[in-house]
Short mmCIF file of C-alpha atoms in Angstrom, two decimals:
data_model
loop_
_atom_site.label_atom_id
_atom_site.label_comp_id
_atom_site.label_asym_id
_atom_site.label_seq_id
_atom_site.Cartn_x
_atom_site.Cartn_y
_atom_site.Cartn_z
CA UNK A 16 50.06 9.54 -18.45
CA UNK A 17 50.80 13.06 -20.06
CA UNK A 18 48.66 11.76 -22.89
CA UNK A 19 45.91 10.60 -21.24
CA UNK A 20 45.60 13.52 -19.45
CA UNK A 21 45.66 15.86 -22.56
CA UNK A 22 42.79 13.40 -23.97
CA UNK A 23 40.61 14.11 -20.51
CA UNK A 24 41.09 17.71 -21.17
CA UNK A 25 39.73 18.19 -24.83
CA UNK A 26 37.26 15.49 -24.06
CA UNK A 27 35.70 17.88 -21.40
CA UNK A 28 36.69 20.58 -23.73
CA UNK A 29 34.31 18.82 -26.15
CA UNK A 30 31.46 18.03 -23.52
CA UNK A 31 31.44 21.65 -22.04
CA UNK A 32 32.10 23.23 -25.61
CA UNK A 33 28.68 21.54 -27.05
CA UNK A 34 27.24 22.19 -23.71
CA UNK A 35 27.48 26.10 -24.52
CA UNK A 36 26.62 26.06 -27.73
CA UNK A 37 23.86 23.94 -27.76
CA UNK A 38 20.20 25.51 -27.90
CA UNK A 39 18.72 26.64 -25.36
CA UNK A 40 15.80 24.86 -24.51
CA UNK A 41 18.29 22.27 -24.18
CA UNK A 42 20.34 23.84 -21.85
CA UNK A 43 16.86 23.96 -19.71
CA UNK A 44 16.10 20.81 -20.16
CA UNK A 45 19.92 19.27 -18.82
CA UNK A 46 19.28 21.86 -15.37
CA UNK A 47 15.88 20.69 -14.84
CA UNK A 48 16.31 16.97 -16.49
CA UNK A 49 12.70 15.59 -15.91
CA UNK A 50 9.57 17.26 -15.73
CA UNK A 51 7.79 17.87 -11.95
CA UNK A 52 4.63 18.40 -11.17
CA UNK A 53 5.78 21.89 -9.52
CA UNK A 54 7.51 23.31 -12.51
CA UNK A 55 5.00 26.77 -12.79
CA UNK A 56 8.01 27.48 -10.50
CA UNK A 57 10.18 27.74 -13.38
CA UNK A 58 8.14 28.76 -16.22
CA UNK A 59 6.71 32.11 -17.04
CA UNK A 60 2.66 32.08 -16.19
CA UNK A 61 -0.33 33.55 -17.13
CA UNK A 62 -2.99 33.54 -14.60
CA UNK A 63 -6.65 32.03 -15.13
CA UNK A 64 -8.25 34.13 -12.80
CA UNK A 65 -10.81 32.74 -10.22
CA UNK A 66 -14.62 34.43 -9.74
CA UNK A 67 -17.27 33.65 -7.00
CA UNK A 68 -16.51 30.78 -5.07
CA UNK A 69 -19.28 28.07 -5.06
CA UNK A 70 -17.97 25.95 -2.52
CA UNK A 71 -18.09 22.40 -2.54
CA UNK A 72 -21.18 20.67 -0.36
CA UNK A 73 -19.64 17.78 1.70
CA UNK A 74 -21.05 14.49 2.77
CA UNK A 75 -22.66 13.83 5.91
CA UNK A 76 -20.02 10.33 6.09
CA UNK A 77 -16.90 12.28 4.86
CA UNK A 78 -13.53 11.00 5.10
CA UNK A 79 -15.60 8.26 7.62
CA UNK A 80 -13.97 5.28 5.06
CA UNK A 81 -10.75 4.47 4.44
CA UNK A 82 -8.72 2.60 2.31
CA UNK A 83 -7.79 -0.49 2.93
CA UNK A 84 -4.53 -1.75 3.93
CA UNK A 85 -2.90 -2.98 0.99
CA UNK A 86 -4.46 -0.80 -1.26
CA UNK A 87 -3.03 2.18 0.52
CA UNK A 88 0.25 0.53 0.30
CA UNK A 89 -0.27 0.34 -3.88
CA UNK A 90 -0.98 4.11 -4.06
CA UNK A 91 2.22 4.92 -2.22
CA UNK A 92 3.98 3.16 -4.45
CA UNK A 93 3.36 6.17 -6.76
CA UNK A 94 4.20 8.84 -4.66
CA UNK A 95 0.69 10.41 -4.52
CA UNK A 96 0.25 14.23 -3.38
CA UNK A 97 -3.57 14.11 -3.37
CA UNK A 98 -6.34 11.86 -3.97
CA UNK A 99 -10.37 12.96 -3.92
CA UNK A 100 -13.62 11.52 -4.42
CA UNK A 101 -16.90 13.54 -5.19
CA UNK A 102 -20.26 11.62 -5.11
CA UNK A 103 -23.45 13.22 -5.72
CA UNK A 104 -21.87 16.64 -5.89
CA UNK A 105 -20.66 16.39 -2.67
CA UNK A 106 -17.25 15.27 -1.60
CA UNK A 107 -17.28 12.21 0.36
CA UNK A 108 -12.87 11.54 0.85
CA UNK A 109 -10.34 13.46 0.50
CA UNK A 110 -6.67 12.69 1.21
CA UNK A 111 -3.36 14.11 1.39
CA UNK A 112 0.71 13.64 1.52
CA UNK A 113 3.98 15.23 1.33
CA UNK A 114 2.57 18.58 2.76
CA UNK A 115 0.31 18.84 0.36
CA UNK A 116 -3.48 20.06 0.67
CA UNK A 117 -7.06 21.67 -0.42
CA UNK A 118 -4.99 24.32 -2.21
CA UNK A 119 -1.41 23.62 -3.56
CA UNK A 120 -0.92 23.87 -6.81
CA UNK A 121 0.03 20.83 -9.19
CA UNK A 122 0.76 20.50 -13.15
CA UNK A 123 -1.87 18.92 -14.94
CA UNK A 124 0.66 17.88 -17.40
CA UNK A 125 -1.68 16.21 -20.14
CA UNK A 126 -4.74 16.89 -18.43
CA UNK A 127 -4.63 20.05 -20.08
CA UNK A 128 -5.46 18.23 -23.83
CA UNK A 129 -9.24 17.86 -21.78
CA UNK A 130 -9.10 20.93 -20.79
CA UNK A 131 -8.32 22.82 -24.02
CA UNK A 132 -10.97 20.15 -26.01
CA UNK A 133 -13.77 21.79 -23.18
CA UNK A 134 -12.83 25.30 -24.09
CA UNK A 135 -12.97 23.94 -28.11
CA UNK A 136 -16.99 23.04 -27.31
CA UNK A 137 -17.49 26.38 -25.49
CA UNK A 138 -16.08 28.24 -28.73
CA UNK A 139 -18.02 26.10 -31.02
CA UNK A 140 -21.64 26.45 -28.83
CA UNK A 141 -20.45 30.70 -29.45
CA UNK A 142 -20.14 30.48 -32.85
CA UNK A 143 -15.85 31.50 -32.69
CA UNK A 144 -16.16 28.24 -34.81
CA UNK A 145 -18.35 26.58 -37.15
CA UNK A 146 -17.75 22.85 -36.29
CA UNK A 147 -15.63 19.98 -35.49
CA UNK A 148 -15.15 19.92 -38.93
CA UNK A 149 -14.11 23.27 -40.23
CA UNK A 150 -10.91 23.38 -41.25
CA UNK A 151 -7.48 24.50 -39.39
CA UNK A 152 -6.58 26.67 -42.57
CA UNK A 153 -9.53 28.48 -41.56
CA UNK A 154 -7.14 29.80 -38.77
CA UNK A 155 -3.86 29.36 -38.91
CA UNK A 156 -2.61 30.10 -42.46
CA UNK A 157 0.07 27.92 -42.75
CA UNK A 158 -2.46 24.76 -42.70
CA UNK A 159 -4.29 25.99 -45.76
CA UNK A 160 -2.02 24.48 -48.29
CA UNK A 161 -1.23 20.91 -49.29
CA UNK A 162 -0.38 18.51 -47.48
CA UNK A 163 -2.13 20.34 -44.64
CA UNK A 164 -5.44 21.80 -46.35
CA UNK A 165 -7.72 19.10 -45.54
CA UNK A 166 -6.93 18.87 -41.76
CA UNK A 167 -9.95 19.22 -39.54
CA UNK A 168 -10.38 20.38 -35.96
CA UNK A 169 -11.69 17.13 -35.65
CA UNK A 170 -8.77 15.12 -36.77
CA UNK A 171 -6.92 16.97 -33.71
CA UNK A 172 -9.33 16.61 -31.42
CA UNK A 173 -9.16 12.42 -32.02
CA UNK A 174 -5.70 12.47 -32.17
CA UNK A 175 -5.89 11.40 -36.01
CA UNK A 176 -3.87 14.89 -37.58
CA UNK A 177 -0.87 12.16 -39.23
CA UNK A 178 1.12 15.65 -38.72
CA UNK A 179 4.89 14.31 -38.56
CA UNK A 180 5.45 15.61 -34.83
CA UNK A 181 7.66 13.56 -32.58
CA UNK A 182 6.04 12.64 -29.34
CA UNK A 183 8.94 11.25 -27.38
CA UNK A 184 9.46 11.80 -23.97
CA UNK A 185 13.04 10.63 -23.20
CA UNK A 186 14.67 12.38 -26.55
CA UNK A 187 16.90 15.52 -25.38
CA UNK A 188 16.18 16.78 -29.34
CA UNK A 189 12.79 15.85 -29.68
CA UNK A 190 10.14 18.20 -30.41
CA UNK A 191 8.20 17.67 -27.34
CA UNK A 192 11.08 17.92 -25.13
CA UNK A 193 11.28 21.54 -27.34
CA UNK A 194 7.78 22.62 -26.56
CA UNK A 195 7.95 21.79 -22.70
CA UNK A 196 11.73 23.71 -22.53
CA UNK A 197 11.40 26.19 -25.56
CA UNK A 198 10.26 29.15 -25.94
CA UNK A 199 8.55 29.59 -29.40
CA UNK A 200 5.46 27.22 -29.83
CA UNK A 201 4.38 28.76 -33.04
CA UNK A 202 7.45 27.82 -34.27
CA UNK A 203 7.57 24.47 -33.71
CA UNK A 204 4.01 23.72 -34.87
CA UNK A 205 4.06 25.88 -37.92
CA UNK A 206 6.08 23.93 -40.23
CA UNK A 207 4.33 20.40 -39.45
CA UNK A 208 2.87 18.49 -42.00
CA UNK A 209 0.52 15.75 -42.60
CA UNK A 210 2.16 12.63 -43.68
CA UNK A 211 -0.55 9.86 -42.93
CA UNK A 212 -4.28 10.95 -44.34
CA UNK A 213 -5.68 12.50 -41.59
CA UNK A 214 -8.83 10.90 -39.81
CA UNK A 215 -7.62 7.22 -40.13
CA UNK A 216 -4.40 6.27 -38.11
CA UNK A 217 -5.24 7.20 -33.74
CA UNK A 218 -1.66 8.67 -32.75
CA UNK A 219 -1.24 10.70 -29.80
CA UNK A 220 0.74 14.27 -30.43
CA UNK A 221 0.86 16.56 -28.10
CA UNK A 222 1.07 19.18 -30.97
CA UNK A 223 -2.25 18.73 -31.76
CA UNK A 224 -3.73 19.93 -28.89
CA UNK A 225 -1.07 23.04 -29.27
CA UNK A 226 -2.52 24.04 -32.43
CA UNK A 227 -5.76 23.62 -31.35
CA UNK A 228 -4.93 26.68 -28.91
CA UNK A 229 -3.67 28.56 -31.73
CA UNK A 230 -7.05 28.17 -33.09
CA UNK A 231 -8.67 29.27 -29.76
CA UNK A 232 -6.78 32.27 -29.75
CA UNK A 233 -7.71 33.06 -33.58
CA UNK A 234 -10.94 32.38 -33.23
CA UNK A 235 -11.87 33.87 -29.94
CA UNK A 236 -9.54 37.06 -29.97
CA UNK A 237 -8.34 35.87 -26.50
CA UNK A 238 -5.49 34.92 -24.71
CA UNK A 239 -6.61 30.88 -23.85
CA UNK A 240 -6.16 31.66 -20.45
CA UNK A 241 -8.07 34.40 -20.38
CA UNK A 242 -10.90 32.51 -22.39
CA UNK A 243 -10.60 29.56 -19.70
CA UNK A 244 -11.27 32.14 -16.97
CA UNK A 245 -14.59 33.80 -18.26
CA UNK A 246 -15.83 30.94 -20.08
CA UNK A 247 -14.87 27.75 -17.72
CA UNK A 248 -13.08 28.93 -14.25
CA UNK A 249 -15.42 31.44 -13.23
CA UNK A 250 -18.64 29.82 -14.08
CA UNK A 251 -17.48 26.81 -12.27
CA UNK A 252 -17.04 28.28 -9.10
CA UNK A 253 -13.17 27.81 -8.89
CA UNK A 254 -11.81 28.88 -5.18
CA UNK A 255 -7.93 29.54 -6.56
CA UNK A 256 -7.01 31.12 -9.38
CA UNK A 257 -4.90 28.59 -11.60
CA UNK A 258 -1.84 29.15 -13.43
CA UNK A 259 -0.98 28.33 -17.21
CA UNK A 260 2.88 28.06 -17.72
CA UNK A 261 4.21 29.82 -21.15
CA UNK A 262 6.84 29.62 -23.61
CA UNK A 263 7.73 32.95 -22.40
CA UNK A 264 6.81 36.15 -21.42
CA UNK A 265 3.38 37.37 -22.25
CA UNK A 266 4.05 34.34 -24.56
CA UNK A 267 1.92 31.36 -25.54
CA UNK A 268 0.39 28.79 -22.90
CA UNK A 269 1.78 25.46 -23.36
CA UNK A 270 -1.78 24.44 -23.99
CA UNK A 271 -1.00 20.16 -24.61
CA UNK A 272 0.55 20.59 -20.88
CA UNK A 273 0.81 22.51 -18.06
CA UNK A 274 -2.47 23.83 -16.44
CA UNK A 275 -1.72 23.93 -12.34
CA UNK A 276 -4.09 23.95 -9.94
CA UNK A 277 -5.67 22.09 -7.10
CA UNK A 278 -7.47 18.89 -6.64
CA UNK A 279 -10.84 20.26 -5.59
CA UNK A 280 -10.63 22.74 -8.28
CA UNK A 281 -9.77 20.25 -11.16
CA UNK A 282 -12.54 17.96 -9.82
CA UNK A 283 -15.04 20.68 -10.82
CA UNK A 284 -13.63 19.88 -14.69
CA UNK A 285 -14.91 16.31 -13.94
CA UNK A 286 -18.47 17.43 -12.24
CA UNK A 287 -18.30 19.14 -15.77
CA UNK A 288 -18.39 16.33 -17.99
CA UNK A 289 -20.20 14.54 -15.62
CA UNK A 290 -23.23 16.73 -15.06
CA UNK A 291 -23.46 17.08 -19.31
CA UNK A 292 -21.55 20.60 -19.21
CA UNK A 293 -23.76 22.36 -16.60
CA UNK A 294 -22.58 23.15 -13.36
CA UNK A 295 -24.27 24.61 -10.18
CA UNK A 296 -27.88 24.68 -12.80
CA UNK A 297 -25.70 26.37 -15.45
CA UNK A 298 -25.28 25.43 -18.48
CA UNK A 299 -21.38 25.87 -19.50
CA UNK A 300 -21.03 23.26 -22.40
CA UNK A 301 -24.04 21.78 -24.52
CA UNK A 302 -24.51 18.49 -23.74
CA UNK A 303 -24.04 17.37 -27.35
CA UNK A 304 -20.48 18.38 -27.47
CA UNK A 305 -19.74 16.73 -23.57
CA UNK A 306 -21.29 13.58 -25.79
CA UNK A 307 -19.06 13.51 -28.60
CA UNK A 308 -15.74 14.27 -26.10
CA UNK A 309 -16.77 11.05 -23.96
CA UNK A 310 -17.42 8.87 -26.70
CA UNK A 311 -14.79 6.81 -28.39
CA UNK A 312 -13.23 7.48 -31.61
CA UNK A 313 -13.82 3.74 -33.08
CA UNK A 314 -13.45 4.69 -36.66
CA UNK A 315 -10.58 5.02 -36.18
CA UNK A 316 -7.59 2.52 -36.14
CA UNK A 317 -4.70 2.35 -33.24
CA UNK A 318 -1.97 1.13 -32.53
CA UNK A 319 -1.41 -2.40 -34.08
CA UNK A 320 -4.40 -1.95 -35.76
CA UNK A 321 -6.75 -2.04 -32.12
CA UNK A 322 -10.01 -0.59 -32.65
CA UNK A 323 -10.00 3.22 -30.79
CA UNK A 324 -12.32 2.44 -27.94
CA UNK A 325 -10.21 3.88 -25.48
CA UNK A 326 -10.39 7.76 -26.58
CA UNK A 327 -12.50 10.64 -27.25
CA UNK A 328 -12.00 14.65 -28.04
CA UNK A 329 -9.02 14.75 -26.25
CA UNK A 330 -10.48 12.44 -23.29
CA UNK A 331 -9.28 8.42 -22.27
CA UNK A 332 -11.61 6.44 -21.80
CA UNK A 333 -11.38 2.71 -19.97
CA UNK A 334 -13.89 -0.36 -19.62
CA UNK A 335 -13.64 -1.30 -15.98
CA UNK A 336 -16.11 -3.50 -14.48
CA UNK A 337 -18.82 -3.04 -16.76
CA UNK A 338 -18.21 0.97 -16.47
CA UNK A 339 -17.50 3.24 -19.13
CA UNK A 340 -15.21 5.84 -17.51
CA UNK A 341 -13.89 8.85 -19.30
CA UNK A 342 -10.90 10.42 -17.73
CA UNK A 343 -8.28 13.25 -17.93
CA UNK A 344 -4.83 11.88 -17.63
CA UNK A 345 -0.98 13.24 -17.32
CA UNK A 346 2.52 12.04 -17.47
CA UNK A 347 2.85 11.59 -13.87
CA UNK A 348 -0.17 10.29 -12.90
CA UNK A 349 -2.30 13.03 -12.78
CA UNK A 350 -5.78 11.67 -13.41
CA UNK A 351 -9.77 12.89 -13.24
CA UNK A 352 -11.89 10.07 -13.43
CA UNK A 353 -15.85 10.54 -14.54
CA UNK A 354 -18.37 8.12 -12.97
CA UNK A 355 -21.73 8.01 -14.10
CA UNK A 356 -22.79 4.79 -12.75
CA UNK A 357 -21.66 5.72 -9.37
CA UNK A 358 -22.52 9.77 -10.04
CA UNK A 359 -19.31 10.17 -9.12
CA UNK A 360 -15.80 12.10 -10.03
CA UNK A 361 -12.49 11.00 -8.60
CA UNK A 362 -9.11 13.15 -8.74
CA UNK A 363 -5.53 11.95 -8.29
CA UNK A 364 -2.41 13.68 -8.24
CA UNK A 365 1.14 12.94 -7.81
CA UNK A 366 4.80 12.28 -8.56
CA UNK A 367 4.59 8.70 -10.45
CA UNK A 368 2.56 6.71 -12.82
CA UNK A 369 2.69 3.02 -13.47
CA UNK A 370 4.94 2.02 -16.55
CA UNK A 371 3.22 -0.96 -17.14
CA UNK A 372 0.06 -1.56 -19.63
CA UNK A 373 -1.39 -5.08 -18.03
CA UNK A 374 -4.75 -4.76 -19.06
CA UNK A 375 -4.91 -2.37 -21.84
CA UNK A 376 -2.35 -1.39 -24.19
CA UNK A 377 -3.10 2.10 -23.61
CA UNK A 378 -4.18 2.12 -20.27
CA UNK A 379 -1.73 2.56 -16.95
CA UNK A 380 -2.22 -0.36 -15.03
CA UNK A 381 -2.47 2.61 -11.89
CA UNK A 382 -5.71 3.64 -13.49
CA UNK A 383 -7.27 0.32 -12.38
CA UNK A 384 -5.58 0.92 -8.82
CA UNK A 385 -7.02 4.42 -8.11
CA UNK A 386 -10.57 3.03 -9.47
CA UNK A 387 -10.25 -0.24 -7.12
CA UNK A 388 -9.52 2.67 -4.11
CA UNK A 389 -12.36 4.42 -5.12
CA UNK A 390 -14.86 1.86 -5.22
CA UNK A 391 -13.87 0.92 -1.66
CA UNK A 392 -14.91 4.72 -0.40
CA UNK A 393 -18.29 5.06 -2.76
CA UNK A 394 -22.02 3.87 -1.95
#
């Protein structure tokens, strides 16, 4: 007994010993243990300040449908928070749960990839940067010798870079679990190199839409929050100002991650895309760009060699009932779907997304739910 009790001891010697000298990012990430769609809470911010409100126009039928029965049952399977639908500019539905309304605040989580491609287009149509095609050496130094020399802003925007960065969720030590926890981005994406020739192989990093911030900040002498405010928030009429977590203070946005705001504010982002980059008769984004972000990257190759018709410049896109739909999506669910054929932008947010890939290898089989619910609330 006296032995077993000495081996208890240095065993939790052991467990609390690594516990305290592990780094800290990890320590973070063992408080917090998963990632929630309310986490500005615990992250340093920088603010993405709001201008003159252009309120949205409703619809003279609003909130007059409903879902049905057994869909509503499927969405609260997936703990929703929020769930709106825009048509024709004007918002025909709107509904909320768990206290939730018009203006809390959610993560985008990987929403923010859109995002940060939209703000890409606005610094292109400036001049801040040549092309899709100029290089990332251009910018960020470390990029402008081999392996990395021939990587274009392109190859990050279709998720083709073949940097070596590790996107798993579930690894304590993984770089991505790093970047959300850390607190030195540049750090982590400085040292990366290409190990598969870029512009071939689809692979989705979150690190490439981090370095594509770096470049934003190079190029446009901003802060990307700051840049997102003049050149995207304000012009689109935001009612909130937004908050963009950092990786510390005054430190660098987590730019692949972590935009928060509400859901009539982020459906403004999908009246975006879906108006061709104007918004209220204002031109924010040219057209061409809004284009190339909504049309899929099929030169490239996928996963078990499936052609890339499912993604863009940092934008999904699905095939659902004859409709080509480009969306924003995040970890948990977070979506903003873009309608054309129905003029139309839907916005979900919650807690949960579906594990399972039914119809699409790359596609969350809730995707297909929350596009069924729409479909039952627009003309």
């Amino acid at each position: 007994m006296k032995k077993f009790l000495i081996f208890i001891f240095l065993l939790i010697a052991v467990v609390v010993g690594g516990y305290f000298l592990s780094p800290e990012y990890l320590k973070t990430a063992i408080k917090y243990q998963t990632p929630d769609i309310d986490d500005y809470k615990i992250f340093e911010n920088r603010t993405i300040k709001a201008g003159n409100y252009i309120p949205w126009k409703i619809t003279n039928d609003y909130n007059k449908k409903e879902f049905s029965k057994i869909t509503d049952e499927k969405i609260l399977a997936f703990d929703p928070v929020a769930f709106l639908i825009v048509q024709n500019g004007k918002i025909k539905f709107e509904k909320y749960w768990q206290g939730y309304n018009e203006n809390s605040l959610s993560n985008s989580f990987s929403m923010a990839k859109s995002i940060i491609s939209l703000l890409v287009g606005i610094a292109i149509d400036e001049g801040h940067i040549k092309n899709v095609d100029q290089k990332i050496g251009d910018f960020i130094p470390e990029f402008a010798v081999k392996p990395n020399n021939e990587l274009t802003i392109k190859d990050l925007l279709t998720m083709s870079s073949g940097l070596n960065w590790d996107e798993a969720y579930s690894n304590p030590f993984s770089v991505t679990t790093e970047a959300y926890y850390g607190s030195d981005l540049f750090a982590l994406i400085k040292d990366l190199k290409v190990i598969e020739e870029p512009g071939v192989l689809w692979e989705y990093l979150s690190g490439n839409t981090q370095i594509l911030a770096f470049i934003l900040k190079k190029a446009t002498g901003m802060d990307v929050s700051d840049y997102a405010s003049e050149k995207l928030w304000k012009p689109l009429g935001a009612k909130n100002d937004a908050l963009w977590c950092l990786d510390k203070t005054d430190g660098m946005e987590k730019a692949y991650c972590c935009f928060n705001s509400n859901v009539r504010d982020f459906a403004r982002i999908g009246q975006l895309v879906l108006n061709g980059g104007m918004f209220d008769e204002v031109e924010i984004i040219s057209k061409k760009y809004i284009d190339e972000v909504t049309k899929p990257a099929i030169n490239l190759t996928g996963n078990k060699g499936r052609l890339v018709d499912f993604y863009g410049y940092q934008f999904w896109i699905v095939q659902y009932k004859g409709y080509d739909i480009p969306f924003a999506r995040g970890i948990l669910g977070q979506y903003i779907f873009i309608i054309p054929d129905k003029n139309a932008v839907v916005v979900r947010l919650g807690h949960k997304r579906s594990d399972k890939r039914t119809f699409h290898s790359e596609i969350p089989d809730d995707v297909y739910l929350y596009l069924d619910a729409a479909m039952e609330i627009l003309d």
